mmCIF file of C-alpha atoms in Angstrom:
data_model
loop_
_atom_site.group_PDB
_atom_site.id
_atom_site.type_symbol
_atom_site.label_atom_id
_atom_site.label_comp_id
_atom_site.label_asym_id
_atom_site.label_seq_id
_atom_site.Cartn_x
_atom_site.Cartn_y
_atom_site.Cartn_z
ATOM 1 C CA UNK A 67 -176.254 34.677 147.143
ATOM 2 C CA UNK A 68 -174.140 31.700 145.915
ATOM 3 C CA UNK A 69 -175.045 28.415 145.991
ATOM 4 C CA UNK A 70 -172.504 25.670 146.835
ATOM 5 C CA UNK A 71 -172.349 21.548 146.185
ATOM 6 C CA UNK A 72 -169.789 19.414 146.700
ATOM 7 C CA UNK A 73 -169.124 15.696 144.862
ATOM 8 C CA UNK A 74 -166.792 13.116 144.758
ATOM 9 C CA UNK A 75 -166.371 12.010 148.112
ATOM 10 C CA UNK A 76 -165.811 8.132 148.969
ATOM 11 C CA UNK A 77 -164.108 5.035 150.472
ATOM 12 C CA UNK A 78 -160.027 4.543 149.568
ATOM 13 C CA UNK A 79 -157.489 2.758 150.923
ATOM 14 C CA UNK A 80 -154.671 4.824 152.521
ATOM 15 C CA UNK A 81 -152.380 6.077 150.203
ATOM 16 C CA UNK A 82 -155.291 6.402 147.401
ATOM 17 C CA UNK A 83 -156.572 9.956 145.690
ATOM 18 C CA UNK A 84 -159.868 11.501 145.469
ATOM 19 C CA UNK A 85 -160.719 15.002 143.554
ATOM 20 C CA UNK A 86 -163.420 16.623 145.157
ATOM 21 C CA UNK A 87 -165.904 19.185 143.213
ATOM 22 C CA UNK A 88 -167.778 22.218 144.510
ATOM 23 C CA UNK A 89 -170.704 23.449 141.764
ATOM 24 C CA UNK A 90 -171.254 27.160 142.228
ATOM 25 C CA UNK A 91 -173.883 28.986 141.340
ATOM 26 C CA UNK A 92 -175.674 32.474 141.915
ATOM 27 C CA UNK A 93 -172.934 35.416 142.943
ATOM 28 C CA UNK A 94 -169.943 35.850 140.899
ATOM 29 C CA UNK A 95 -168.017 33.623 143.370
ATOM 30 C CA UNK A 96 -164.538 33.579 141.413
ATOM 31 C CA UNK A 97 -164.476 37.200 143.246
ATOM 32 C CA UNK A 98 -164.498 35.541 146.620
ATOM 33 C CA UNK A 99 -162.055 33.388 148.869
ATOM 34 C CA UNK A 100 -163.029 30.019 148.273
ATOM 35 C CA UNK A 101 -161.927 27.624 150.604
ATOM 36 C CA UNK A 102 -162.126 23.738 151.821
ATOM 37 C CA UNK A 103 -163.334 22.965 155.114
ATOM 38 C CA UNK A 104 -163.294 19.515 156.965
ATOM 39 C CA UNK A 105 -164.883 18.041 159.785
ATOM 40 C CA UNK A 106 -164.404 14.787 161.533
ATOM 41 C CA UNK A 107 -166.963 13.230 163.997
ATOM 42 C CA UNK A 108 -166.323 14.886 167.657
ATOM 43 C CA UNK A 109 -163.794 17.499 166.293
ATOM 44 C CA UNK A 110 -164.348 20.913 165.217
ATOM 45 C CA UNK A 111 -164.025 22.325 161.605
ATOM 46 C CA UNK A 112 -160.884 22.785 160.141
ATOM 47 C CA UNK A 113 -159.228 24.968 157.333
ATOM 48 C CA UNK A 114 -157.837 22.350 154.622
ATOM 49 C CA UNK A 115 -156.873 25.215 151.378
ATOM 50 C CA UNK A 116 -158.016 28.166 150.304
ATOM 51 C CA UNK A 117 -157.639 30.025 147.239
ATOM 52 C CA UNK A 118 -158.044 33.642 146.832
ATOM 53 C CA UNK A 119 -159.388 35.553 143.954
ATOM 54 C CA UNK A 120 -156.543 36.126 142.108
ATOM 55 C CA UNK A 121 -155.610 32.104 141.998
ATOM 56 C CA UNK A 122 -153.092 32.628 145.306
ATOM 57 C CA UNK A 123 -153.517 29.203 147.438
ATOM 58 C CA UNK A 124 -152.902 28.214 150.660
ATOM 59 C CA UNK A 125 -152.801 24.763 153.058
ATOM 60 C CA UNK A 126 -152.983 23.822 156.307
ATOM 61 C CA UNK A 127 -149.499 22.301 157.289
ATOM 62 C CA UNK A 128 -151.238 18.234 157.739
ATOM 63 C CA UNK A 129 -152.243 18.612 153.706
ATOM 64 C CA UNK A 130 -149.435 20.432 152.260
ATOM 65 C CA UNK A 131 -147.483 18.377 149.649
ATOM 66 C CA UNK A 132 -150.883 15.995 149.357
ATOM 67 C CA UNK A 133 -153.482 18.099 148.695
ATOM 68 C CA UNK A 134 -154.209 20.707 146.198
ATOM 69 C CA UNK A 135 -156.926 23.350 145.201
ATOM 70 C CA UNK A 136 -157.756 24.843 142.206
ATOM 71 C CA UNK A 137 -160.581 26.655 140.132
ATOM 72 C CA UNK A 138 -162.393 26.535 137.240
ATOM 73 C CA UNK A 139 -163.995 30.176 136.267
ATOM 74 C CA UNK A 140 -165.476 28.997 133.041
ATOM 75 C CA UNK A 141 -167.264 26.047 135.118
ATOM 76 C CA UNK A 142 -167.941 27.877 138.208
ATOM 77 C CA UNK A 143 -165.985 24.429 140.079
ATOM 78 C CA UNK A 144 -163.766 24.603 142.956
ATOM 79 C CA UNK A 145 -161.803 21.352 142.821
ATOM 80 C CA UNK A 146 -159.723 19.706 145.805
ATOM 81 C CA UNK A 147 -157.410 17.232 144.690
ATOM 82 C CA UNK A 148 -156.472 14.733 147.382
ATOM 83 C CA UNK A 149 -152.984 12.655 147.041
ATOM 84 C CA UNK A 150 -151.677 9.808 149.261
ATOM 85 C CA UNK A 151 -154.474 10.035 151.993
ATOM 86 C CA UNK A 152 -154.402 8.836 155.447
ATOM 87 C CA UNK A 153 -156.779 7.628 157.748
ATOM 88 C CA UNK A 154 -156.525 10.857 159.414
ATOM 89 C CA UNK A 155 -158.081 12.412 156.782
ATOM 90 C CA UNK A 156 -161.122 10.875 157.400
ATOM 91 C CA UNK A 157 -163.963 13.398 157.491
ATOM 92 C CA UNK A 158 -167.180 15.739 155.834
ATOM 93 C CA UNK A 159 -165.390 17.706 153.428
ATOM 94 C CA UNK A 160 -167.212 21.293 152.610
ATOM 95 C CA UNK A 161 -166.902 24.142 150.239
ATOM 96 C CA UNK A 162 -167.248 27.169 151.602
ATOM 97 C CA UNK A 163 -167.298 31.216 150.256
ATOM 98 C CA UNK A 164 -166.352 34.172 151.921
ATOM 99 C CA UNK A 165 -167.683 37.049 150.138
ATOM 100 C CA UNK A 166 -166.604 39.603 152.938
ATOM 101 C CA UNK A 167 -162.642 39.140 152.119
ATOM 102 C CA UNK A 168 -162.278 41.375 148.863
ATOM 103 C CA UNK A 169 -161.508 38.677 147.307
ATOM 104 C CA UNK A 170 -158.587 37.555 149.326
ATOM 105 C CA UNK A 171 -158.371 34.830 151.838
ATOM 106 C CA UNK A 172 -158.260 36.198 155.244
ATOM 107 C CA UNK A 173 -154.709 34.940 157.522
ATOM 108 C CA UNK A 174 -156.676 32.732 160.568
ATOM 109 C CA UNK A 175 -159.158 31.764 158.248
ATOM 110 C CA UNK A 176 -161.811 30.748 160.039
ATOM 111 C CA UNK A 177 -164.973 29.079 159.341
ATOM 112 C CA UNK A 178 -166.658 31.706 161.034
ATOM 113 C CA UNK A 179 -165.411 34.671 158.353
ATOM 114 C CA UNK A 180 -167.040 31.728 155.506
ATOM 115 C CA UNK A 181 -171.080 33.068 154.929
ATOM 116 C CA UNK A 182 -171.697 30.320 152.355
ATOM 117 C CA UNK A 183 -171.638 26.591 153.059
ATOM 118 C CA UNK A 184 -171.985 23.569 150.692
ATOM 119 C CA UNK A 185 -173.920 20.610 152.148
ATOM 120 C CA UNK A 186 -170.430 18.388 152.554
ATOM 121 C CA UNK A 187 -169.015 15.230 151.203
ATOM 122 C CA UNK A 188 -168.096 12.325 152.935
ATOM 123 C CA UNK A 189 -164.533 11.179 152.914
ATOM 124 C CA UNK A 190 -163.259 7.750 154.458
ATOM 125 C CA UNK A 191 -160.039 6.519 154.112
ATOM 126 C CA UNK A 192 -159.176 3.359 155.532
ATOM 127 C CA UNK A 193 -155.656 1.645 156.372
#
């Protein structure tokens, strides 16, 4: 079991930052994929990064350049750090772990292959 909760969501302008945090808790989780999810009102969930096991990361093609994930094993924290953000990025941000991967991220990534699920944090970014 692992245990998942996200901070640091808020309001900023277009073009601000925001680092979001993901608590962990439970499972060994820096054994798992870890990986950010998003979801905007009327949309459905999207990969944003992901970041295997062994520190290898990945990003969707609309955050690469601007976003970037990282770990901390000694604090159990995922982190997302968000750089010049659009409006488009407007959205619930979630943490999620796939324990099922060996470690590694699978290739579609797909929230479906994710067992455990933070509660989300609400990002707005306004132009």
């Amino acid at each position: 079991q692992v245990q998942l909760v996200e901070s640091g969501g808020g309001s900023v302008q277009a073009g601000g930052s925001l680092r979001l945090s993901c608590a962990a808790s439970g499972s060994t989780y820096s054994a798992y994929c870890m990986g950010w999810f998003r979801q905007a009102p009327g949309k459905e969930r999207e990969g944003v990064a992901g970041i295997d096991s062994d520190g290898s990361t990945g990003y969707a093609d609309s955050v690469k350049g601007r976003f970037t994930i990282s770990q901390d094993n000694a604090k159990n924290t995922l982190y997302l750090q968000m750089n010049s953000l659009k409006p488009e990025d407007t959205a619930m941000y979630y943490c999620a772990a796939d324990p099922a991967g060996g470690g590694y991220c699978r290739a579609d990534f797909v929230p479906e292959d994710f067992g455990y699920w933070g509660q989300g944090t609400q990002v707005t970014v306004s132009s």
